[in-house]
Structure formats: structure tokens, C-alpha cells
Amino acid sequence: MNRDHSQVKIHFRYTAYGSTYRPSRYGGKPLNCSMSRYGCGGSKPPAPPTPLPPPPWLPPPPVFVPSDCRMDDARVSCMTDVPRSRILDHPFNAGNRKNGANDLAYWYAGNSESCTQRSQQYVCFGASPAGDQPITIGDVHFYPDGKRQFGDRLENEADKRAAMLPLVGAEGAEELGPNIERHEAVHSRQWASSASATAFALKYFREVAASEYSVGTPAHANRYEVEANLWWGGYLRWSPAQFVIPGEEPKS
């Protein structure tokens, strides 16, 4: 049977978001459902739920240390070197990556002998923006001396806290004893709380100037240093003469 195909009209239409033309005699169904963004139903599915924001504090993955090492061990053999890039790739505080503080720390860490990862910060040895004093920028504690001297300081601080135990107990020793790592870790969180690294640096140095003016030292009236515990930072030193028996007057 002969047909005049010139008289047969097949109308094509294009369905929005589809991936191919399809003739209307198929009822508007896609020729290949897998090629359509919304499948054969043709309707847009509900939007997926908004993902939760990442937690504000995610500790970096651990690094390899010898099996006999404890957490934050003071022994030099337990302070495994890490690449400087880890400061950017695995921040301790998300705010320090966002506000640019870790970028600043990464840049200055190029002057350091080496860096290691502790439980609350990275520590870089051999150079400090503060000269002969430790200082924190972002998630990095810059210690002016070498790794061995840092380990010696940690052991010395632990001995002092142990000597305080009989007089003030465990809580008193932890609160009033020297602990440079805990002190500097507070500074990391202070950096992270600021919208920009530049803004925090300006506020910190204003506090230094105000403290120098009011009490003659850069730390004792500096709210950032007070918040980080002056005892931990070594700005105040506890001695047995400061021990007070309840109900008695302090010793002179």
C-alpha cells in the first residue's frame, strides 16, 4: 500500500531540562528516561536538604610517632617533623584558615628549622616573630629555640607542677603551674575568633601598648594574655610563700 508521506506530519517538541527531542505521539515521554534529568515522571524532585555546616573545630589527623610515645610527649624523639604545608591543609581551628591567620603562619614558618604537630597546635622551632619570646600566629606556636630546648622546657614545667601537688592539689597545680602549650593554644583560639588576621593583630598590639602604659609590662593588663592564663605563660610564678592555709593570712 502506497502512502503519500508528504501528508504525514509528526510534531516534535522539546521538554525543558530533557536531553533529546521526542515526538508527541509518544505522549511526551522521553525516549530514554536515563537521559532526562528528572526521569520519566517529568516533574522536578524536591530539593535535597541543606547540608549541615562543618564543625568549627576539627583536629588534624594524627601523625606517626614511635609506639612508646605518650600524647604531647616532651621527648625530642616523639616530636615527628611535619611538612609546612600541613598548616594549611589540616588546621586545628577552622577560623584560622578562613581569616588568613594560617596563611600568615605558613609564610613565616619558612624561616623555621622544623615544625611538629602537638595535640592543640603546630610548633615550629628556631625562629619567632617576637625575637627571643614564643608567639602564636593562627594554629602555629613559634618557639625561638630548638626542638631539644623546647622538650627541656616542657619537662621542667611538668616537674614544677608535680612539686606543687602536695600543697595545692591536682587542680591547683594545673591552674597555677607553668604550661606554655596550654597558654599558646588559647591564643590560637583567640586568632580563630577574629574575622581577619590583621584585625586580631591590631587588637592584640593595642592591648600590649595599653598594658605597658598602665602597669609597665606587656602582659599583666593585656586581656588576651590574662585570658590565656598568666600562670601558664610564665608571666606569674607560683611559689610556696603564696600558699595560704584557709583561715590564715598570706605569708609575707
XYZ file of C-alpha atoms in Angstrom:
252
model
C 0.000 0.000 0.000
C 1.438 3.271 -1.068
C 1.218 6.323 1.223
C 1.969 9.878 0.496
C 4.372 10.563 3.351
C 4.458 14.195 2.466
C 1.000 14.468 4.060
C 2.045 12.851 7.376
C 3.174 15.396 9.937
C 4.961 14.383 13.111
C 5.286 17.262 15.507
C 8.355 17.353 17.773
C 8.564 19.229 20.969
C 11.388 19.865 23.348
C 10.851 19.277 27.052
C 12.746 21.652 29.329
C 15.714 20.032 31.040
C 15.415 16.974 28.792
C 18.302 15.717 26.786
C 16.692 14.768 23.469
C 13.802 15.633 21.145
C 10.833 13.313 21.300
C 7.712 13.016 19.057
C 4.365 13.978 20.547
C 2.872 10.614 19.572
C 4.856 9.105 22.474
C 2.847 11.241 24.864
C 5.750 13.488 25.660
C 7.634 10.655 27.384
C 11.394 10.634 26.992
C 12.716 8.127 24.521
C 15.379 7.271 27.069
C 14.423 8.030 30.674
C 18.012 7.860 31.843
C 18.823 10.774 29.535
C 16.302 13.067 31.232
C 17.390 14.994 34.330
C 14.082 14.269 36.061
C 13.448 10.731 34.730
C 10.208 9.615 33.079
C 7.954 11.447 35.508
C 8.892 14.806 34.045
C 8.455 16.671 37.362
C 11.181 18.299 39.394
C 12.010 16.349 42.573
C 12.121 18.156 45.924
C 15.352 19.966 46.721
C 17.786 17.971 48.852
C 18.140 19.092 52.472
C 20.720 21.776 53.156
C 23.898 20.113 54.421
C 24.979 20.981 57.940
C 27.972 23.296 58.213
C 31.238 21.650 59.202
C 32.107 21.718 62.903
C 34.139 24.789 63.874
C 36.958 22.686 65.324
C 38.329 19.571 63.679
C 41.708 18.320 64.900
C 44.130 17.330 62.144
C 44.689 13.624 61.552
C 47.434 12.173 63.757
C 50.994 11.810 62.559
C 53.207 8.803 63.047
C 55.078 8.733 66.354
C 57.043 5.879 67.988
C 54.851 3.403 69.829
C 56.315 4.263 73.235
C 55.372 7.957 72.971
C 52.573 9.488 75.004
C 50.298 12.324 73.914
C 52.347 15.546 73.865
C 55.460 13.699 74.998
C 58.336 16.063 75.842
C 60.967 13.751 74.368
C 62.525 15.015 71.163
C 62.263 11.544 69.598
C 58.475 11.825 69.894
C 58.235 15.153 68.064
C 57.803 13.977 64.494
C 58.558 16.580 61.832
C 55.655 17.513 59.556
C 55.736 19.409 56.236
C 54.950 23.114 56.391
C 52.001 22.592 54.016
C 50.163 20.721 56.776
C 49.495 24.084 58.453
C 47.225 24.994 55.528
C 45.837 21.549 54.752
C 44.878 20.493 58.298
C 44.070 23.452 60.574
C 43.254 22.962 64.240
C 40.722 25.814 64.168
C 38.650 26.378 61.044
C 38.549 30.115 61.747
C 42.309 30.382 61.298
C 42.035 29.047 57.763
C 39.124 31.331 56.963
C 40.582 34.572 58.339
C 44.050 34.169 56.811
C 45.971 33.620 60.053
C 47.291 30.233 58.940
C 48.421 31.700 55.633
C 50.479 34.208 57.583
C 51.848 31.436 59.816
C 52.688 29.280 56.791
C 54.647 32.136 55.261
C 56.664 32.798 58.425
C 57.258 29.076 59.051
C 59.609 29.181 56.078
C 62.163 30.694 58.493
C 61.899 27.793 60.958
C 64.245 24.838 61.331
C 61.365 22.348 61.504
C 57.752 22.003 62.629
C 55.936 19.310 64.591
C 52.300 18.593 65.406
C 51.141 18.553 69.015
C 47.633 17.905 70.343
C 46.432 21.536 70.107
C 48.875 23.335 67.800
C 51.743 23.043 65.397
C 55.078 24.088 66.891
C 57.812 25.497 64.661
C 61.333 25.784 66.032
C 64.279 28.124 65.643
C 62.557 31.386 64.715
C 59.928 33.638 66.266
C 58.407 36.920 65.069
C 58.753 38.052 68.710
C 62.527 37.588 68.736
C 63.560 35.548 71.778
C 59.981 35.051 73.011
C 57.438 32.400 71.930
C 54.457 33.686 69.986
C 51.412 32.165 68.306
C 50.069 33.039 64.869
C 46.923 31.157 63.869
C 47.404 27.489 64.693
C 51.201 27.726 64.921
C 53.290 28.242 68.039
C 56.646 29.713 67.028
C 59.314 28.730 69.549
C 62.560 30.729 69.245
C 64.898 27.909 70.306
C 65.403 24.388 69.005
C 63.347 21.248 69.482
C 65.593 19.951 72.295
C 65.278 23.186 74.272
C 61.514 23.038 73.831
C 61.454 19.492 75.199
C 63.603 20.555 78.163
C 61.178 23.375 78.941
C 58.189 21.040 78.888
C 59.917 18.617 81.265
C 60.892 21.476 83.584
C 57.315 22.759 83.657
C 55.987 19.271 84.413
C 58.441 18.976 87.331
C 57.262 22.300 88.757
C 53.620 21.267 88.551
C 54.447 17.967 90.255
C 56.207 19.843 93.079
C 53.051 21.910 93.652
C 50.775 18.878 94.063
C 51.268 18.341 97.838
C 50.346 21.970 98.550
C 47.623 22.903 96.075
C 46.406 19.561 94.720
C 45.972 18.482 91.134
C 43.520 21.222 90.145
C 45.646 23.948 91.704
C 48.791 22.667 90.013
C 47.057 22.611 86.634
C 45.675 26.111 87.103
C 48.677 27.836 88.710
C 51.586 25.875 87.276
C 53.534 26.814 84.131
C 52.239 25.264 80.914
C 53.404 27.005 77.746
C 51.487 24.691 75.409
C 48.105 25.307 77.032
C 48.806 29.050 77.142
C 49.678 29.274 73.447
C 46.726 27.055 72.466
C 44.366 29.655 73.939
C 45.980 32.248 71.684
C 45.214 30.019 68.672
C 41.534 30.071 69.563
C 41.693 33.847 70.018
C 43.089 34.240 66.496
C 40.335 31.966 65.153
C 37.585 34.047 66.783
C 38.548 37.140 64.763
C 37.096 37.925 61.346
C 40.542 38.661 59.937
C 44.128 38.025 60.988
C 45.006 41.694 60.518
C 42.182 42.803 62.808
C 43.301 40.472 65.592
C 46.950 41.509 65.317
C 45.983 45.181 65.642
C 43.756 44.497 68.653
C 46.459 42.426 70.328
C 49.138 45.085 69.941
C 46.745 47.738 71.227
C 46.373 45.596 74.347
C 50.172 45.331 74.632
C 50.521 49.116 74.448
C 47.738 49.679 76.978
C 49.280 47.171 79.376
C 52.708 48.770 79.050
C 51.194 52.157 79.767
C 49.109 51.093 82.768
C 51.327 48.576 84.589
C 54.669 48.711 82.806
C 54.582 45.198 81.306
C 53.158 43.916 78.003
C 51.110 41.113 79.534
C 49.753 41.731 83.037
C 46.935 44.057 81.945
C 46.614 42.568 78.451
C 43.201 40.909 78.272
C 44.374 38.355 75.714
C 47.253 37.250 77.945
C 45.061 37.233 81.044
C 42.513 35.053 79.218
C 45.322 32.659 78.232
C 46.337 32.382 81.943
C 49.351 34.382 83.082
C 50.498 31.440 85.218
C 50.601 29.083 82.232
C 52.531 31.612 80.190
C 55.156 32.165 82.883
C 54.205 35.813 83.435
C 53.326 34.918 87.034
C 55.289 32.346 89.017
C 53.818 30.498 91.950
C 55.951 29.818 94.996
C 55.311 28.088 98.363
C 55.272 31.526 100.026
C 51.995 32.189 98.164
C 50.326 29.140 99.694
C 47.563 30.178 102.087
C 46.041 27.839 104.674
C 42.292 28.518 104.855
C 41.564 30.974 107.660
C 45.158 32.288 107.866
C 46.754 35.440 106.477
C 49.038 35.162 103.425
C 52.739 34.852 104.205
C 54.754 37.998 103.636
